[in-house]
Amino acid sequence: MSDSHAVAVVGHEEGHSEHPAYQRHHFVSMEQQNETVSFGMWLFLLTEIMFFGGLFTAYLIYRNWYFPAFVAASHTLNLWEGTINTFVLISSSFTMAMGVWCAETKRSKGLIWSLIGTLILGAVFLGIKYDEYHEKYELHHIPGEIFHFNSQGFVHPSAEALKTGEKPLAPDMAAKTEVYFSLYFAMTGMHALHMVIGMVLLSGMLWKASHGGYMNGHIAFVENFGLYWHFVDIVWIFLFPLLYLISRHA
Amino acid sequence: MSTIVSLPDQATARIPKRNYLTNENGLLSWLLTGDHKRIAVLYLISITFFFFIGGALAGMIRLELLTPQSDLMASDTYNKVFTMHGVIMVFLFLVPSVPATLGNFLIPIMIGAKDLAFPKINLLSWYLYLVGGGMTLTAMITGGVDTGWTFTTPMSTHFSNTNVITTGLAIFVAGFSSIFTGLNFIVTIHRMRAPGMTWFKLPLFCWAHYAASILMVLGTPVLAITLVLVVLERTIGIGVFDPTKGGDPILFQHLFWFYSHPAVYIMILPGMGVISEVISTFSRKRVFGYTAVAFSSVAIAVFGFFVWAHHMFIMGVSNYAVLVFSLLTMLVAVPSAIKIFNWAFTLYKGSITFETPMLYAFGFMGLFTIGGLTGVFLGSSGTDIHLTETYFIVAHFHFVMVGGMLMAFLSGVHFWWPKMTGRMYPEKISQLAAVVTFIGFNFTFFPQFLLGMLGMPRRYAAYPHEFQVLNVFSTAGASILGVGYLLPMIYLIWSLKYGEVAGNNPWQATGLEWQIQSPPLTENFTTIPIVTQDVYDYEWLERQKEHEVTHVG
Ligand code: HEM
Ligand SMILES: [Cu+2]
């Protein structure tokens, strides 16, 4: 090898497939495959952050401009339901983490139950979200044609609210609550859509797990789905304070 | 011991029987393929298809502008035609052109991998591209869109009664195609490099794609969500961009340009990657200042995210913001200039030859420089306020995008054609085509700078009489340019059957892609190479010419 430009040969000859069936042909080793897949997943989550980032930017700008309207409108959200949902979602992240652990340690039963738990908690979250949406619908807080704010307490707060010293909004500021609700629906809707996609994938995984899947050590899919699910959870961890909590009783 | 370099192999007068094209037969084997090279070919065909549709629309625009009156079509038809022209050219041609075809084909080979990291996602990208393209065509056929390719609100949300929703969703879908391509490239370049292929042995083509991919991955989702908001505003009336509800149409522009300024670098960076390869090969020298050129790609990508508001100087952004964005815009020019200067230094004292790819590369350098310099006029808010929304803009972006990117694309297609197909194209006529394109281009777009300075506004079907002479020049030039684009189409297809057999390394270039057979095997390498050679090591190659040479695999 005196010539530094020489090239040696590594890897195996074609046709000699000693590697496991789930190793794709273009990877040299399982290790390389797993690293690659998980790197891809992180990158995908980065694109998701940018995707939600557009909405968060819009939210922060408008909140700055129409601060009183945003505060007033956020008071109409159901704090209880939001709080419960936060717990539900964190619990589902926990069950999902359990699932990944069970897959790693080859506990088939545990994996199946963890996935079922995650699925149920996801459904509970969406159910509560549905209830919140429904309430908004009945209050005419859905942006668009039916949106209506005058009678909804922004201009004339309820007697109870007045007692706590709440001031009515000027009508033009009250009208800006529609922007708040637009963003509320866009952001929580996009989040819910991610939940729905997640639940479809969860169901697929559950089906496979109940047929003995993921017990051979090849659990990249479970792991990466776990990342996705935690990500969706984290988005909510940002949405909840922004939409429900901050300046709630300013 | 075998070396990785094979010098001209006149011996192989036949195309290897076993290669990625012949590996499997039947339509289905193509439509379900995971092979990055086949997917590249699929892209090449479909992108060319859309390019010619976009080109036909350009022809209609230029014909209309031959005379001062709007006589070929009514104003609203004209609006739809230039919108479709813009949408197709930007989202269905410029953005995917080099990455999805040449990048797809070459990146795995250049880094010594058997495929991209995610072959199935790669195929999915192509289908998303087709769906997006199909939806765009549907929108065009069923009534068109008239908002311009920028979908500016409130035109797009309130006043346009055309197919904004279909087109918006089409771009959304095509956007995901581009996100996945970028994601695939980044992961591949990080994780799939052959042993010895260090970051600083990467061909500059890969560096450029790496930088462009960062933009695709970070910018495109913002465009996607912005278009979703437009669609939601049109369908259910949420008011994020609607001033009557307290929303802000300017916010749309911030979000849109946050993607679309970086998008011009998505379009141009891969082209710059092509130029680096071509210039190095045909001056037989390592690219001068390799590291600077590599990092300038990344610098362009990073700065590219901080200049978007230069598209909005007349939108009522604060004076302070105008100042800052003017300055930042000037800063982006620096890494671009680094590239141009380094290419020039590479040429200096090189043994330059003028094969077709090199002619296109020269075209790129000239036209991109003009486009870039006129960008400085537009980046300076003072002159921008005078020139914006005139033909100066149209000329500027055509110089950068058509003069730049399209030249680079053609350069790259010619350069790697022998590798992709195993055959050479006819040299004389292809050189002629390059020259015709260059002449036609200048005839078409140079008059538009003058028109812009004289004050002819863009996006109108009719114009005052005094602008006619220059417009006639421009239209005449466009027909020359059209010939310039048709010629390669014809002789490249011709060469598929009748072209001379190219051999592995017709240009005697360095780089892993030239060490394997043409067309390559499905798995690219029979054995994964260990790279010990420096990148662009032409000096060494020259020394080896005298020696006996053996082949790999
Ligand atoms: C034969 C070549 C071409 C001719 C004659 C031509 C002509 C034109 C003209 C006259 C306009 C201005 C419409 C207006 O603002 O009033 C235009 C717009 C545009 N062109 Fe081209 N073009 C050509 C090729 C291309 C190519 C190859 C691309 C991209 C690869 C491209 C991208 C665009 C874009 C993005 C717009 C902006 C559309 C808009 O304002 O919405 N053009 N073109
Ligand atoms: Cu820009």
mmCIF file of C-alpha atoms in Angstrom, chain B residues 43-366:
data_model
loop_
_atom_site.group_PDB
_atom_site.id
_atom_site.type_symbol
_atom_site.label_atom_id
_atom_site.label_comp_id
_atom_site.label_asym_id
_atom_site.label_seq_id
_atom_site.Cartn_x
_atom_site.Cartn_y
_atom_site.Cartn_z
ATOM 1 C CA TYR B 43 -38.036 12.864 -12.385
ATOM 2 C CA LEU B 44 -36.069 13.921 -15.426
ATOM 3 C CA ILE B 45 -38.900 12.901 -17.712
ATOM 4 C CA SER B 46 -41.668 14.484 -15.667
ATOM 5 C CA ILE B 47 -39.776 17.689 -14.932
ATOM 6 C CA THR B 48 -38.986 18.112 -18.607
ATOM 7 C CA PHE B 49 -42.661 17.670 -19.355
ATOM 8 C CA PHE B 50 -43.607 20.480 -16.999
ATOM 9 C CA PHE B 51 -40.788 22.639 -18.261
ATOM 10 C CA PHE B 52 -42.199 22.512 -21.750
ATOM 11 C CA ILE B 53 -45.681 23.391 -20.545
ATOM 12 C CA GLY B 54 -44.227 26.312 -18.627
ATOM 13 C CA GLY B 55 -42.256 27.228 -21.706
ATOM 14 C CA ALA B 56 -45.321 27.181 -23.933
ATOM 15 C CA LEU B 57 -47.007 29.570 -21.521
ATOM 16 C CA ALA B 58 -43.924 31.816 -21.656
ATOM 17 C CA GLY B 59 -44.318 31.826 -25.425
ATOM 18 C CA MET B 60 -47.909 32.962 -25.064
ATOM 19 C CA ILE B 61 -46.868 35.757 -22.725
ATOM 20 C CA ARG B 62 -44.221 36.985 -25.128
ATOM 21 C CA LEU B 63 -46.564 36.792 -28.092
ATOM 22 C CA GLU B 64 -49.129 38.853 -26.268
ATOM 23 C CA LEU B 65 -46.490 41.441 -25.443
ATOM 24 C CA LEU B 66 -45.427 41.754 -29.065
ATOM 25 C CA THR B 67 -47.964 44.511 -29.477
ATOM 26 C CA PRO B 68 -48.987 47.266 -27.074
ATOM 27 C CA GLN B 69 -52.673 46.297 -27.037
ATOM 28 C CA SER B 70 -53.920 43.205 -25.338
ATOM 29 C CA ASP B 71 -55.043 41.470 -28.491
ATOM 30 C CA LEU B 72 -54.028 37.821 -28.240
ATOM 31 C CA MET B 73 -55.855 37.345 -24.961
ATOM 32 C CA ALA B 74 -57.919 39.368 -22.546
ATOM 33 C CA SER B 75 -56.348 40.732 -19.398
ATOM 34 C CA ASP B 76 -57.761 38.097 -17.106
ATOM 35 C CA THR B 77 -56.554 35.303 -19.373
ATOM 36 C CA TYR B 78 -53.159 36.959 -19.394
ATOM 37 C CA ASN B 79 -53.163 36.999 -15.604
ATOM 38 C CA LYS B 80 -53.867 33.300 -15.570
ATOM 39 C CA VAL B 81 -51.202 32.563 -18.128
ATOM 40 C CA PHE B 82 -48.376 34.339 -16.308
ATOM 41 C CA THR B 83 -49.523 32.897 -13.003
ATOM 42 C CA MET B 84 -49.416 29.365 -14.369
ATOM 43 C CA HIS B 85 -46.104 30.075 -16.056
ATOM 44 C CA GLY B 86 -44.681 31.240 -12.736
ATOM 45 C CA VAL B 87 -46.191 28.460 -10.632
ATOM 46 C CA ILE B 88 -45.029 25.714 -12.969
ATOM 47 C CA MET B 89 -41.568 27.139 -13.502
ATOM 48 C CA VAL B 90 -40.885 27.809 -9.826
ATOM 49 C CA PHE B 91 -42.490 24.914 -8.015
ATOM 50 C CA LEU B 92 -42.472 22.211 -10.653
ATOM 51 C CA PHE B 93 -39.300 23.030 -12.502
ATOM 52 C CA LEU B 94 -36.747 25.176 -10.697
ATOM 53 C CA VAL B 95 -37.122 23.802 -7.197
ATOM 54 C CA PRO B 96 -36.862 20.111 -8.074
ATOM 55 C CA SER B 97 -34.825 20.297 -11.287
ATOM 56 C CA VAL B 98 -31.207 19.682 -10.278
ATOM 57 C CA PRO B 99 -31.761 18.057 -6.864
ATOM 58 C CA ALA B 100 -34.412 15.581 -7.925
ATOM 59 C CA THR B 101 -32.683 14.537 -11.142
ATOM 60 C CA LEU B 102 -28.927 14.960 -10.889
ATOM 61 C CA GLY B 103 -28.802 15.077 -7.104
ATOM 62 C CA ASN B 104 -30.845 11.934 -6.843
ATOM 63 C CA PHE B 105 -28.723 10.158 -9.385
ATOM 64 C CA LEU B 106 -25.333 11.265 -8.176
ATOM 65 C CA ILE B 107 -25.237 11.921 -4.451
ATOM 66 C CA PRO B 108 -25.219 8.257 -3.371
ATOM 67 C CA ILE B 109 -22.625 7.409 -6.004
ATOM 68 C CA MET B 110 -20.430 10.389 -5.187
ATOM 69 C CA ILE B 111 -20.236 9.428 -1.534
ATOM 70 C CA GLY B 112 -19.816 5.735 -2.211
ATOM 71 C CA ALA B 113 -23.232 4.498 -1.098
ATOM 72 C CA LYS B 114 -25.542 1.976 -2.691
ATOM 73 C CA ASP B 115 -28.622 4.138 -2.475
ATOM 74 C CA LEU B 116 -30.150 7.085 -0.667
ATOM 75 C CA ALA B 117 -30.959 6.474 2.975
ATOM 76 C CA PHE B 118 -34.702 6.143 2.351
ATOM 77 C CA PRO B 119 -35.473 4.662 -1.077
ATOM 78 C CA LYS B 120 -39.200 4.326 -0.438
ATOM 79 C CA ILE B 121 -39.523 7.905 0.708
ATOM 80 C CA ASN B 122 -37.611 8.884 -2.393
ATOM 81 C CA LEU B 123 -40.166 7.148 -4.565
ATOM 82 C CA LEU B 124 -42.945 8.702 -2.503
ATOM 83 C CA SER B 125 -41.421 12.109 -3.243
ATOM 84 C CA TRP B 126 -41.792 11.481 -6.930
ATOM 85 C CA TYR B 127 -45.426 10.479 -6.557
ATOM 86 C CA LEU B 128 -46.093 13.570 -4.467
ATOM 87 C CA TYR B 129 -44.487 15.614 -7.211
ATOM 88 C CA LEU B 130 -46.775 14.009 -9.771
ATOM 89 C CA VAL B 131 -49.868 14.563 -7.644
ATOM 90 C CA GLY B 132 -48.904 18.183 -7.087
ATOM 91 C CA GLY B 133 -48.195 18.635 -10.773
ATOM 92 C CA GLY B 134 -51.425 16.915 -11.738
ATOM 93 C CA MET B 135 -53.420 19.147 -9.419
ATOM 94 C CA THR B 136 -51.722 22.207 -10.864
ATOM 95 C CA LEU B 137 -52.639 21.155 -14.368
ATOM 96 C CA THR B 138 -56.188 20.438 -13.235
ATOM 97 C CA ALA B 139 -56.404 23.914 -11.778
ATOM 98 C CA MET B 140 -55.115 25.316 -15.030
ATOM 99 C CA ILE B 141 -57.532 23.426 -17.229
ATOM 100 C CA THR B 142 -60.587 24.031 -15.070
ATOM 101 C CA GLY B 143 -60.394 27.789 -15.079
ATOM 102 C CA GLY B 144 -56.903 28.787 -14.014
ATOM 103 C CA VAL B 145 -55.587 30.980 -11.234
ATOM 104 C CA ASP B 146 -54.859 34.678 -11.465
ATOM 105 C CA THR B 147 -53.038 35.604 -8.282
ATOM 106 C CA GLY B 148 -49.485 35.369 -9.565
ATOM 107 C CA TRP B 149 -47.229 32.634 -8.264
ATOM 108 C CA THR B 150 -46.911 34.510 -4.963
ATOM 109 C CA PHE B 151 -50.589 33.981 -3.974
ATOM 110 C CA THR B 152 -50.541 37.399 -2.380
ATOM 111 C CA THR B 153 -53.360 38.162 0.032
ATOM 112 C CA PRO B 154 -55.966 39.646 0.017
ATOM 113 C CA MET B 155 -56.100 38.925 -3.720
ATOM 114 C CA SER B 156 -55.805 35.203 -3.101
ATOM 115 C CA THR B 157 -58.102 35.075 -0.097
ATOM 116 C CA HIS B 158 -60.844 37.474 -1.098
ATOM 117 C CA PHE B 159 -60.846 38.893 -4.554
ATOM 118 C CA SER B 160 -59.791 36.102 -6.806
ATOM 119 C CA ASN B 161 -62.616 33.815 -7.837
ATOM 120 C CA THR B 162 -60.305 31.318 -9.489
ATOM 121 C CA ASN B 163 -58.832 27.952 -8.488
ATOM 122 C CA VAL B 164 -56.686 29.241 -5.639
ATOM 123 C CA ILE B 165 -57.573 26.330 -3.390
ATOM 124 C CA THR B 166 -56.601 23.600 -5.847
ATOM 125 C CA THR B 167 -53.381 25.346 -6.739
ATOM 126 C CA GLY B 168 -52.529 26.104 -3.118
ATOM 127 C CA LEU B 169 -53.014 22.474 -2.162
ATOM 128 C CA ALA B 170 -51.033 21.401 -5.213
ATOM 129 C CA ILE B 171 -48.077 23.459 -4.033
ATOM 130 C CA PHE B 172 -48.571 22.070 -0.532
ATOM 131 C CA VAL B 173 -48.257 18.536 -1.874
ATOM 132 C CA ALA B 174 -45.337 19.343 -4.148
ATOM 133 C CA GLY B 175 -43.733 21.029 -1.146
ATOM 134 C CA PHE B 176 -43.727 17.774 0.747
ATOM 135 C CA SER B 177 -42.006 16.171 -2.185
ATOM 136 C CA SER B 178 -39.257 18.718 -1.792
ATOM 137 C CA ILE B 179 -39.092 18.358 2.012
ATOM 138 C CA PHE B 180 -38.622 14.608 1.684
ATOM 139 C CA THR B 181 -35.956 14.986 -0.977
ATOM 140 C CA GLY B 182 -34.033 17.377 1.239
ATOM 141 C CA LEU B 183 -34.431 15.143 4.256
ATOM 142 C CA ASN B 184 -33.192 12.161 2.302
ATOM 143 C CA PHE B 185 -30.121 14.034 1.086
ATOM 144 C CA ILE B 186 -29.128 15.341 4.502
ATOM 145 C CA VAL B 187 -29.439 11.961 6.156
ATOM 146 C CA THR B 188 -27.639 10.245 3.289
ATOM 147 C CA ILE B 189 -24.720 12.647 3.322
ATOM 148 C CA HIS B 190 -24.407 12.353 7.089
ATOM 149 C CA ARG B 191 -24.756 8.639 7.488
ATOM 150 C CA MET B 192 -24.039 6.787 4.263
ATOM 151 C CA ARG B 193 -20.573 7.987 3.289
ATOM 152 C CA ALA B 194 -18.115 5.258 2.378
ATOM 153 C CA PRO B 195 -15.118 4.710 4.638
ATOM 154 C CA GLY B 196 -12.584 7.446 4.034
ATOM 155 C CA MET B 197 -15.088 9.819 2.455
ATOM 156 C CA THR B 198 -14.583 12.616 4.966
ATOM 157 C CA TRP B 199 -16.540 15.859 4.841
ATOM 158 C CA PHE B 200 -13.647 17.585 3.147
ATOM 159 C CA LYS B 201 -13.377 14.995 0.463
ATOM 160 C CA LEU B 202 -17.000 15.495 -0.514
ATOM 161 C CA PRO B 203 -17.431 16.841 -4.017
ATOM 162 C CA LEU B 204 -18.716 20.413 -3.939
ATOM 163 C CA PHE B 205 -21.843 19.146 -5.665
ATOM 164 C CA CYS B 206 -22.702 17.313 -2.460
ATOM 165 C CA TRP B 207 -21.930 20.330 -0.290
ATOM 166 C CA ALA B 208 -24.226 22.457 -2.406
ATOM 167 C CA HIS B 209 -27.009 19.924 -2.137
ATOM 168 C CA TYR B 210 -26.459 19.635 1.564
ATOM 169 C CA ALA B 211 -26.944 23.366 1.977
ATOM 170 C CA ALA B 212 -29.946 23.460 -0.335
ATOM 171 C CA SER B 213 -31.473 20.585 1.588
ATOM 172 C CA ILE B 214 -31.260 22.510 4.834
ATOM 173 C CA LEU B 215 -33.308 25.221 3.157
ATOM 174 C CA MET B 216 -35.818 22.718 1.837
ATOM 175 C CA VAL B 217 -36.266 21.121 5.203
ATOM 176 C CA LEU B 218 -36.581 24.334 7.195
ATOM 177 C CA GLY B 219 -38.260 26.649 4.711
ATOM 178 C CA THR B 220 -40.819 24.540 2.916
ATOM 179 C CA PRO B 221 -42.941 23.695 5.988
ATOM 180 C CA VAL B 222 -43.472 27.410 6.541
ATOM 181 C CA LEU B 223 -44.782 27.776 3.010
ATOM 182 C CA ALA B 224 -46.967 24.741 3.583
ATOM 183 C CA ILE B 225 -48.642 26.143 6.678
ATOM 184 C CA THR B 226 -49.050 29.528 5.018
ATOM 185 C CA LEU B 227 -50.892 27.982 2.115
ATOM 186 C CA VAL B 228 -53.039 25.991 4.537
ATOM 187 C CA LEU B 229 -54.043 29.261 6.172
ATOM 188 C CA VAL B 230 -54.940 30.763 2.801
ATOM 189 C CA VAL B 231 -57.044 27.732 1.984
ATOM 190 C CA LEU B 232 -58.756 27.867 5.394
ATOM 191 C CA GLU B 233 -59.443 31.530 4.909
ATOM 192 C CA ARG B 234 -61.086 30.878 1.565
ATOM 193 C CA THR B 235 -63.080 27.882 2.710
ATOM 194 C CA ILE B 236 -64.228 28.519 6.257
ATOM 195 C CA GLY B 237 -63.329 32.159 6.584
ATOM 196 C CA ILE B 238 -60.802 32.173 9.388
ATOM 197 C CA GLY B 239 -59.345 35.651 9.414
ATOM 198 C CA VAL B 240 -55.613 35.384 9.974
ATOM 199 C CA PHE B 241 -54.810 37.441 6.881
ATOM 200 C CA ASP B 242 -58.071 39.349 6.606
ATOM 201 C CA PRO B 243 -57.806 42.990 7.658
ATOM 202 C CA THR B 244 -61.559 43.357 8.062
ATOM 203 C CA LYS B 245 -61.326 40.818 10.865
ATOM 204 C CA GLY B 246 -58.144 42.184 12.356
ATOM 205 C CA GLY B 247 -55.843 39.853 10.463
ATOM 206 C CA ASP B 248 -52.873 41.174 8.561
ATOM 207 C CA PRO B 249 -52.197 40.564 4.872
ATOM 208 C CA ILE B 250 -48.598 41.646 5.415
ATOM 209 C CA LEU B 251 -48.143 38.664 7.704
ATOM 210 C CA PHE B 252 -48.832 36.482 4.710
ATOM 211 C CA GLN B 253 -45.980 38.138 2.896
ATOM 212 C CA HIS B 254 -43.596 37.659 5.788
ATOM 213 C CA LEU B 255 -44.415 33.979 5.963
ATOM 214 C CA PHE B 256 -44.421 33.513 2.210
ATOM 215 C CA TRP B 257 -41.080 35.200 1.642
ATOM 216 C CA PHE B 258 -39.567 33.488 4.630
ATOM 217 C CA TYR B 259 -39.798 30.451 2.380
ATOM 218 C CA SER B 260 -39.564 32.009 -1.008
ATOM 219 C CA HIS B 261 -36.424 33.977 -0.577
ATOM 220 C CA PRO B 262 -34.520 30.918 0.663
ATOM 221 C CA ALA B 263 -36.270 29.126 -2.175
ATOM 222 C CA VAL B 264 -34.237 31.057 -4.705
ATOM 223 C CA TYR B 265 -31.203 29.479 -3.068
ATOM 224 C CA ILE B 266 -32.892 26.106 -3.140
ATOM 225 C CA MET B 267 -33.039 26.744 -6.841
ATOM 226 C CA ILE B 268 -29.555 28.134 -7.363
ATOM 227 C CA LEU B 269 -27.310 26.262 -4.903
ATOM 228 C CA PRO B 270 -27.579 22.857 -6.588
ATOM 229 C CA GLY B 271 -26.797 24.628 -9.856
ATOM 230 C CA MET B 272 -23.664 26.071 -8.276
ATOM 231 C CA GLY B 273 -22.733 22.554 -7.264
ATOM 232 C CA VAL B 274 -22.916 21.458 -10.881
ATOM 233 C CA ILE B 275 -20.759 24.367 -11.985
ATOM 234 C CA SER B 276 -18.035 23.520 -9.474
ATOM 235 C CA GLU B 277 -17.778 19.982 -10.848
ATOM 236 C CA VAL B 278 -17.793 21.071 -14.463
ATOM 237 C CA ILE B 279 -15.268 23.882 -14.060
ATOM 238 C CA SER B 280 -12.886 21.669 -12.178
ATOM 239 C CA THR B 281 -13.111 18.902 -14.753
ATOM 240 C CA PHE B 282 -12.614 21.031 -17.833
ATOM 241 C CA SER B 283 -9.826 23.124 -16.453
ATOM 242 C CA ARG B 284 -8.274 20.011 -14.967
ATOM 243 C CA LYS B 285 -7.639 21.581 -11.609
ATOM 244 C CA ARG B 286 -8.851 21.274 -8.107
ATOM 245 C CA VAL B 287 -11.431 23.986 -7.389
ATOM 246 C CA PHE B 288 -9.548 26.928 -5.967
ATOM 247 C CA GLY B 289 -10.359 27.448 -2.308
ATOM 248 C CA TYR B 290 -12.336 24.234 -1.965
ATOM 249 C CA THR B 291 -13.149 24.854 1.694
ATOM 250 C CA ALA B 292 -14.271 28.405 1.066
ATOM 251 C CA VAL B 293 -16.578 27.247 -1.707
ATOM 252 C CA ALA B 294 -17.956 24.480 0.477
ATOM 253 C CA PHE B 295 -18.646 26.770 3.405
ATOM 254 C CA SER B 296 -20.012 29.518 1.210
ATOM 255 C CA SER B 297 -22.862 27.140 0.314
ATOM 256 C CA VAL B 298 -23.698 26.750 3.955
ATOM 257 C CA ALA B 299 -23.301 30.486 4.531
ATOM 258 C CA ILE B 300 -25.730 31.216 1.715
ATOM 259 C CA ALA B 301 -28.199 28.826 3.270
ATOM 260 C CA VAL B 302 -27.927 30.449 6.683
ATOM 261 C CA PHE B 303 -28.010 34.076 5.516
ATOM 262 C CA GLY B 304 -30.779 33.181 3.111
ATOM 263 C CA PHE B 305 -33.171 32.980 6.030
ATOM 264 C CA PHE B 306 -32.576 36.533 7.167
ATOM 265 C CA VAL B 307 -33.285 38.611 4.139
ATOM 266 C CA TRP B 308 -36.855 37.856 3.190
ATOM 267 C CA ALA B 309 -38.204 41.323 3.859
ATOM 268 C CA HIS B 310 -36.322 42.800 0.896
ATOM 269 C CA HIS B 311 -39.364 41.665 -1.060
ATOM 270 C CA MET B 312 -41.459 43.947 1.066
ATOM 271 C CA PHE B 313 -39.735 47.318 1.004
ATOM 272 C CA ILE B 314 -42.802 48.946 -0.443
ATOM 273 C CA MET B 315 -45.242 47.163 1.861
ATOM 274 C CA GLY B 316 -44.896 49.596 4.713
ATOM 275 C CA VAL B 317 -42.330 47.810 6.819
ATOM 276 C CA SER B 318 -40.585 50.226 9.149
ATOM 277 C CA ASN B 319 -37.597 52.265 7.946
ATOM 278 C CA TYR B 320 -35.477 50.522 10.502
ATOM 279 C CA ALA B 321 -36.445 47.116 9.110
ATOM 280 C CA VAL B 322 -35.731 48.316 5.586
ATOM 281 C CA LEU B 323 -32.256 49.344 6.647
ATOM 282 C CA VAL B 324 -31.506 46.074 8.369
ATOM 283 C CA PHE B 325 -32.844 43.939 5.549
ATOM 284 C CA SER B 326 -30.970 45.977 2.954
ATOM 285 C CA LEU B 327 -27.785 45.345 4.813
ATOM 286 C CA LEU B 328 -28.404 41.673 5.317
ATOM 287 C CA THR B 329 -29.231 41.317 1.650
ATOM 288 C CA MET B 330 -25.862 42.758 0.712
ATOM 289 C CA LEU B 331 -24.269 40.245 3.045
ATOM 290 C CA VAL B 332 -25.680 37.274 1.115
ATOM 291 C CA ALA B 333 -23.907 38.559 -1.933
ATOM 292 C CA VAL B 334 -20.574 37.845 -0.256
ATOM 293 C CA PRO B 335 -20.672 34.031 -0.286
ATOM 294 C CA SER B 336 -22.041 34.084 -3.836
ATOM 295 C CA ALA B 337 -19.163 36.302 -4.876
ATOM 296 C CA ILE B 338 -16.730 33.945 -3.150
ATOM 297 C CA LYS B 339 -17.943 31.202 -5.448
ATOM 298 C CA ILE B 340 -17.664 33.259 -8.587
ATOM 299 C CA PHE B 341 -14.145 34.436 -7.711
ATOM 300 C CA ASN B 342 -13.013 30.967 -6.799
ATOM 301 C CA TRP B 343 -14.271 29.573 -10.059
ATOM 302 C CA ALA B 344 -12.444 32.306 -11.878
ATOM 303 C CA PHE B 345 -9.239 31.450 -10.001
ATOM 304 C CA THR B 346 -9.759 27.800 -10.831
ATOM 305 C CA LEU B 347 -9.872 28.672 -14.504
ATOM 306 C CA TYR B 348 -6.753 30.790 -14.183
ATOM 307 C CA LYS B 349 -3.845 28.820 -15.649
ATOM 308 C CA GLY B 350 -5.994 25.736 -15.994
ATOM 309 C CA SER B 351 -5.890 23.678 -19.179
ATOM 310 C CA ILE B 352 -9.318 24.754 -20.258
ATOM 311 C CA THR B 353 -11.326 22.946 -22.907
ATOM 312 C CA PHE B 354 -14.682 24.004 -24.257
ATOM 313 C CA GLU B 355 -16.899 20.954 -24.211
ATOM 314 C CA THR B 356 -20.630 21.587 -24.056
ATOM 315 C CA PRO B 357 -21.010 21.392 -20.258
ATOM 316 C CA MET B 358 -18.235 23.946 -19.962
ATOM 317 C CA LEU B 359 -19.943 26.294 -22.424
ATOM 318 C CA TYR B 360 -23.103 26.168 -20.346
ATOM 319 C CA ALA B 361 -21.020 26.726 -17.236
ATOM 320 C CA PHE B 362 -19.538 29.858 -18.751
ATOM 321 C CA GLY B 363 -23.060 30.940 -19.606
ATOM 322 C CA PHE B 364 -23.998 30.396 -15.997
ATOM 323 C CA MET B 365 -21.122 32.444 -14.655
ATOM 324 C CA GLY B 366 -21.821 35.381 -16.924
#
